[in-house]
Tab-separated table of C-alpha atoms in Angstrom:
chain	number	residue	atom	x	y	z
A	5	UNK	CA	0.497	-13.941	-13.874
A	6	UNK	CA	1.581	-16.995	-12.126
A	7	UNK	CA	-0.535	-17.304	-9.423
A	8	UNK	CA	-0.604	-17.189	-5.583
A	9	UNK	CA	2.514	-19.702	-4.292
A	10	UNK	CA	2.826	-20.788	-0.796
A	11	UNK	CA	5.704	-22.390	0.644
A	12	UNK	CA	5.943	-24.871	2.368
A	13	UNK	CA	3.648	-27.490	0.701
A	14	UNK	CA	3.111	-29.716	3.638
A	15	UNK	CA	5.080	-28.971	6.861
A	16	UNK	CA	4.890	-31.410	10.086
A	17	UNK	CA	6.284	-30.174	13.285
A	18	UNK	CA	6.279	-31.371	16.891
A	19	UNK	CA	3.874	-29.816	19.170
A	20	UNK	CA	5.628	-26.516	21.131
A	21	UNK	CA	7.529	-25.801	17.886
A	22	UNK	CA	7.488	-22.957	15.990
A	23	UNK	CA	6.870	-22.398	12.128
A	24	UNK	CA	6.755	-19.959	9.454
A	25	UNK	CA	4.825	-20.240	5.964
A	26	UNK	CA	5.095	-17.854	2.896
A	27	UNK	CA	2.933	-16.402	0.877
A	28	UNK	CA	3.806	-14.479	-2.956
A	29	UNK	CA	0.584	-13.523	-4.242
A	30	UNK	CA	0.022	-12.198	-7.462
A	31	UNK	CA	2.389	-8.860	-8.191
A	32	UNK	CA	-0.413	-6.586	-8.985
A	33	UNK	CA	-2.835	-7.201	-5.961
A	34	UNK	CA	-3.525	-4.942	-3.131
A	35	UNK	CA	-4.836	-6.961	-0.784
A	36	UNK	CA	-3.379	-10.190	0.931
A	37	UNK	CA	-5.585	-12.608	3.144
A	38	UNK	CA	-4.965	-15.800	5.381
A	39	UNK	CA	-7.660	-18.799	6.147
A	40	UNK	CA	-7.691	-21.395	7.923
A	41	UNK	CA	-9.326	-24.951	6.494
A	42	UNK	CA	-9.934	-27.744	9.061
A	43	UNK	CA	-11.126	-30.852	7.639
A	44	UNK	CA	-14.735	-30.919	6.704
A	45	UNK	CA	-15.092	-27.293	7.200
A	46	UNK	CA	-15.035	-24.150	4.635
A	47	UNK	CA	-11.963	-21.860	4.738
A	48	UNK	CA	-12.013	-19.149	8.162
A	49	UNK	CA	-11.036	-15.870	8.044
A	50	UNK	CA	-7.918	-15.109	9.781
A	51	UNK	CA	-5.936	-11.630	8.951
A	52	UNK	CA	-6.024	-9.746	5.975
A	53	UNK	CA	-3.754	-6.603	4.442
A	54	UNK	CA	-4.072	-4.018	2.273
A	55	UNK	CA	-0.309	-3.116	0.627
A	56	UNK	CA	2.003	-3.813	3.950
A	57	UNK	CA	-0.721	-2.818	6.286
A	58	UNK	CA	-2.382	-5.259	8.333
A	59	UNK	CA	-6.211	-4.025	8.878
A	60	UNK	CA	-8.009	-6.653	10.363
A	61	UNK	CA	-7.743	-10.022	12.314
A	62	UNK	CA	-9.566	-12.674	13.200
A	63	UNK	CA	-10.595	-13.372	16.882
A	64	UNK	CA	-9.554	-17.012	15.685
A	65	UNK	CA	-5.580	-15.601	15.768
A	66	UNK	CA	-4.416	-15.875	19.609
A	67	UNK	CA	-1.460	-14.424	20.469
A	68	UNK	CA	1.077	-17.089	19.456
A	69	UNK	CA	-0.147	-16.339	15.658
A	70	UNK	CA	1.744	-13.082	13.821
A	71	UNK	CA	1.331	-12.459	10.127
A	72	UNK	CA	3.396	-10.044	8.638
A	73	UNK	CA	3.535	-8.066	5.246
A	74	UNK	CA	6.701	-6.350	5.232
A	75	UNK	CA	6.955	-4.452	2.103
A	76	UNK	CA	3.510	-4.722	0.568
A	77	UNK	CA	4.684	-7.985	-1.364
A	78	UNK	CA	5.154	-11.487	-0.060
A	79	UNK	CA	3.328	-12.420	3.452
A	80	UNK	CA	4.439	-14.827	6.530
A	81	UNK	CA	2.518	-16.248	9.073
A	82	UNK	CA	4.008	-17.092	12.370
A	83	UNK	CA	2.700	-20.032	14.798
A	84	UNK	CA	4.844	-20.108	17.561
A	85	UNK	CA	4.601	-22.698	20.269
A	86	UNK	CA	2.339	-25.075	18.052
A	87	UNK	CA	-0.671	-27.093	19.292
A	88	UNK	CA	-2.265	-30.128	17.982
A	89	UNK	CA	-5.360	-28.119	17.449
A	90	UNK	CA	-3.350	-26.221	15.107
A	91	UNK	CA	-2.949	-28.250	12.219
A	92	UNK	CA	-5.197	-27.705	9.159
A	93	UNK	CA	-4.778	-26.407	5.899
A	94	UNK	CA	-3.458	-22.506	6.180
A	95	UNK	CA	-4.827	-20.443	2.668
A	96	UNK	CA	-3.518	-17.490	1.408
A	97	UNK	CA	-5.274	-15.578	-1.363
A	98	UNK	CA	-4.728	-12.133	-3.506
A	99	UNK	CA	-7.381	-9.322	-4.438
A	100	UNK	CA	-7.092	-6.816	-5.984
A	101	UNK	CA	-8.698	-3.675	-4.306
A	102	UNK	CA	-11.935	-4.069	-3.523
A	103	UNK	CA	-11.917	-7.891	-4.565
A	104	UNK	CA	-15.248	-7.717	-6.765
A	105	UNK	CA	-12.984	-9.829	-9.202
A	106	UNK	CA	-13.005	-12.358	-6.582
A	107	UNK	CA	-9.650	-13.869	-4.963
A	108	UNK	CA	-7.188	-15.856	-6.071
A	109	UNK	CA	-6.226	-18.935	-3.758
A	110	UNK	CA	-2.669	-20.666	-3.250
A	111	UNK	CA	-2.742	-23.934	-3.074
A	112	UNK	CA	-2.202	-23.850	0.334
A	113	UNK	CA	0.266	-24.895	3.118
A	114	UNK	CA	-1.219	-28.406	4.723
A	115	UNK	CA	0.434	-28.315	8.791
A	116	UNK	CA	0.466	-31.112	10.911
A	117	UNK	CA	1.416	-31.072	14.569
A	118	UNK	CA	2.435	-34.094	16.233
B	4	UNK	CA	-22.512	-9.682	9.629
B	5	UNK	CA	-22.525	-11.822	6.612
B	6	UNK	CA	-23.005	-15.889	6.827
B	7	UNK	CA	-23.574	-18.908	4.799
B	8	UNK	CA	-25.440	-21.997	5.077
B	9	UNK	CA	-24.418	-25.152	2.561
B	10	UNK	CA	-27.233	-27.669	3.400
B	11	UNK	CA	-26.321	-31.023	3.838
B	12	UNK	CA	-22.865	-32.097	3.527
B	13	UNK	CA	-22.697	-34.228	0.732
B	14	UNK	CA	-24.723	-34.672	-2.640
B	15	UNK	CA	-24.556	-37.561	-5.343
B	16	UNK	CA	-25.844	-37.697	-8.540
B	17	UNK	CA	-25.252	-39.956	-11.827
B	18	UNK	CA	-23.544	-38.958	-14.654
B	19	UNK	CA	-25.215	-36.590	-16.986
B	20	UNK	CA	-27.963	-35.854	-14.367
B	21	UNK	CA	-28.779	-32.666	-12.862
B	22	UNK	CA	-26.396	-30.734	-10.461
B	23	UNK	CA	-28.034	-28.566	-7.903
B	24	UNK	CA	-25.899	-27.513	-4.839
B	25	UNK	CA	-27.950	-25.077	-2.715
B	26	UNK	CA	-26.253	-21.964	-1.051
B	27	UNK	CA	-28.533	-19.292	1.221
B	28	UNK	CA	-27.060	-16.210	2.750
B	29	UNK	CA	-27.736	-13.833	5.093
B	30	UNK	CA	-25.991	-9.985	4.994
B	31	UNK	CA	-26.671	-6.846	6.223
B	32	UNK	CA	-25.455	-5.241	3.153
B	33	UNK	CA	-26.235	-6.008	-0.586
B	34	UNK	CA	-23.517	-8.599	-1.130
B	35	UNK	CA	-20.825	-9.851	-3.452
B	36	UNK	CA	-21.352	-13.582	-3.977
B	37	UNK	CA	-19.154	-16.454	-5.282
B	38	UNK	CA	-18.768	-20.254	-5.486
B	39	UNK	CA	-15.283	-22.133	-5.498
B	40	UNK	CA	-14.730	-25.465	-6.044
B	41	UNK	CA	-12.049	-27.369	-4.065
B	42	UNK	CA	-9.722	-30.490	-5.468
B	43	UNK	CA	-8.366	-32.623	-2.608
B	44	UNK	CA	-4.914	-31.267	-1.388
B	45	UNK	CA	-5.307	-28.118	-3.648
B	46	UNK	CA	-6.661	-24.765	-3.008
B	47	UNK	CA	-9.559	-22.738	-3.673
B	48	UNK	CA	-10.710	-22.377	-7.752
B	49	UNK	CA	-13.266	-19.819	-8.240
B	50	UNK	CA	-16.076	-20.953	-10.367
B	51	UNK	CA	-17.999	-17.617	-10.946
B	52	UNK	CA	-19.230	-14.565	-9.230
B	53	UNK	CA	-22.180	-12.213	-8.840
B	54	UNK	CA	-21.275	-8.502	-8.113
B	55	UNK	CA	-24.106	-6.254	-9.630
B	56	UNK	CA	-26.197	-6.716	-12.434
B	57	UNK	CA	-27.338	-9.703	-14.252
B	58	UNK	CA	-28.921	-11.893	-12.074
B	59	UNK	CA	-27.623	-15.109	-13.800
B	60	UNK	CA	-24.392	-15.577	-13.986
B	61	UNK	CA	-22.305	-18.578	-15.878
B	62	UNK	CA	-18.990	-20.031	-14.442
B	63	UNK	CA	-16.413	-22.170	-16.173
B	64	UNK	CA	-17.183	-25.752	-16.508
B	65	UNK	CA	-20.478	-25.340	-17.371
B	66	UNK	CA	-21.379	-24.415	-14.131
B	67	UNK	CA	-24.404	-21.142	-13.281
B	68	UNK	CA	-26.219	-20.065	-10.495
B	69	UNK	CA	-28.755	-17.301	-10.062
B	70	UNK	CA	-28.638	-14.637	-7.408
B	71	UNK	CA	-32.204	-14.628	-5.868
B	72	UNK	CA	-32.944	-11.511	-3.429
B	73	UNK	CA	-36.011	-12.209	-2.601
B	74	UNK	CA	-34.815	-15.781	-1.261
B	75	UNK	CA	-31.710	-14.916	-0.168
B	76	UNK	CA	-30.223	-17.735	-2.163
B	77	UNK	CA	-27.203	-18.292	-4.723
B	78	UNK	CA	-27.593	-21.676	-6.094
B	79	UNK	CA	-25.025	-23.611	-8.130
B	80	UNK	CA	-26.314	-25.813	-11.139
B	81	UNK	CA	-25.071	-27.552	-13.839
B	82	UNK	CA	-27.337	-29.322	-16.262
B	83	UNK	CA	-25.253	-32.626	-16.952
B	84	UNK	CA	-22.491	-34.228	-14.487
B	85	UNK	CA	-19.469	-34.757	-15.392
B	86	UNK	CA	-17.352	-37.098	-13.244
B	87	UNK	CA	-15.151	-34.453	-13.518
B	88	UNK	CA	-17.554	-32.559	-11.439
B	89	UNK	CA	-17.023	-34.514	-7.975
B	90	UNK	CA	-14.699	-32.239	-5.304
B	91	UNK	CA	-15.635	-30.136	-2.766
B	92	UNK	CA	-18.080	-27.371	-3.842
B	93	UNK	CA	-18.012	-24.254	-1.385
B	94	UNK	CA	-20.557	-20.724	-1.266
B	95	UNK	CA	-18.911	-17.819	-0.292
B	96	UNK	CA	-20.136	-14.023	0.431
B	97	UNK	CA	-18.563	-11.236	1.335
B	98	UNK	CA	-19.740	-7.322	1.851
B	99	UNK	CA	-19.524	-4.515	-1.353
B	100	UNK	CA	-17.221	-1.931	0.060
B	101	UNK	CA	-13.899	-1.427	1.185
B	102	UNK	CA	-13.481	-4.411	3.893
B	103	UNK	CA	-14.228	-7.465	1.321
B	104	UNK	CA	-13.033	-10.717	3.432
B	105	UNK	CA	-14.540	-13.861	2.620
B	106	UNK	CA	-17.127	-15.910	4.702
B	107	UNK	CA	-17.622	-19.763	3.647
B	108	UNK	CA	-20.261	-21.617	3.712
B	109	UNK	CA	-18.965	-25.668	5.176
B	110	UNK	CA	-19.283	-26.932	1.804
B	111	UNK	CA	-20.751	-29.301	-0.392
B	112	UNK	CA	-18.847	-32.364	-1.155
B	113	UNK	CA	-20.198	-33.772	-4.929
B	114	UNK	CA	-19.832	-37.612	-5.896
B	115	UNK	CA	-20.843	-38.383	-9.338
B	116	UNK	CA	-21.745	-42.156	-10.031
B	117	UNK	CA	-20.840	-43.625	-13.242
């Protein structure tokens, strides 16, 4: 078991740009989610899958965000044309089915846009 | 719908004194409930969880809370502070059943005082 990893880190970006962060959770989970942490603020709901499937998102993701899943494994998310209000802390975490065991976090991907 | 509400932002004690950070929740289903504790610049650690049964449960670090129906509350103590202990302290619920996404509460942030 070696976690959730996200990747990039940090990533800073010029406003109108477009960029893409990773997410490997851990091999034997399900389920795949994606918050959103602005400073001060607990961690929002923004799309979640189950295997490769996405089955729900957030009225928080406009149109310029796309998360994808491809084969039931790692997960990108997609902001394309980025706004200042879009930096914050983007969180991915792992479940396993029905996530009674609770989630496991990544230490998340911190985006600033200037 | 499920919410959260952390009161007050921010909470100090001394070392070895009492921790109480209070969580309340509202849900329109019996609820799955958890607390996570947040290092700066690092990601979500869960510190325990209440599914079913046993209304008490104990967390790593020392850390318990008590699932209280009647009150709709989910409180976090710990009986002596560590200064360990200071981060960001955050409530979290989330529906039994097949769609299990997290809501947050805004969080707690915990200063311990030598």
């Amino acid at each position: 078991d070696t976690g959730v990893s996200q990747d990039p880190r940090h990533k800073i970006t010029k406003r109108g740009q477009n960029v893409t962060f990773r997410c490997d959770p851990i091999s034997e989970h399900n389920r795949l989610y994606w918050y959103r942490q602005t400073l001060g603020q607990g961690p929002e709901f923004l799309t979640y899958f189950q295997n490769e499937a996405q089955l729900e998102k957030s009225r928080l993701l406009s149109d310029r965000f796309s998360a994808e899943r491809p084969k039931g494994s790692f997960s990108t998310l997609e902001i394309q044309r980025t706004e200042q209000g879009d930096s914050a802390m983007y969180l991915c975490a792992s479940s396993r089915l029905a996530g009674e065991d609770g989630y496991t976090f990544g230490s998340g991907t911190r985006l600033t846009v200037v | 719908a499920q919410s959260v509400t952390q009161l007050g932002s921010h909470v100090s004690v001394s070392e070895g004194a009492l921790v109480l950070l209070r969580c309340n929740y509202s849900s329109s289903v019996p609820p799955y409930l958890f607390w996570y504790v947040q290092y700066p610049n690092q990601g979500l650690q869960l510190l325990l969880k209440y599914t079913t049964g046993a209304t008490l449960v104990k967390g790593i670090n020392g850390f318990e809370a008590e699932f209280k129906k009647s009150e709709t509350s989910f409180h976090l103590t710990k009986p002596s502070a560590h200064m360990s202990d200071a981060a960001e302290y955050f409530c979290a619920v989330s529906p039994t059943g097949a769609n299990s996404k997290l809501t947050f509460g805004k969080g707690i942030t915990l200063s311990v005082r030598p």
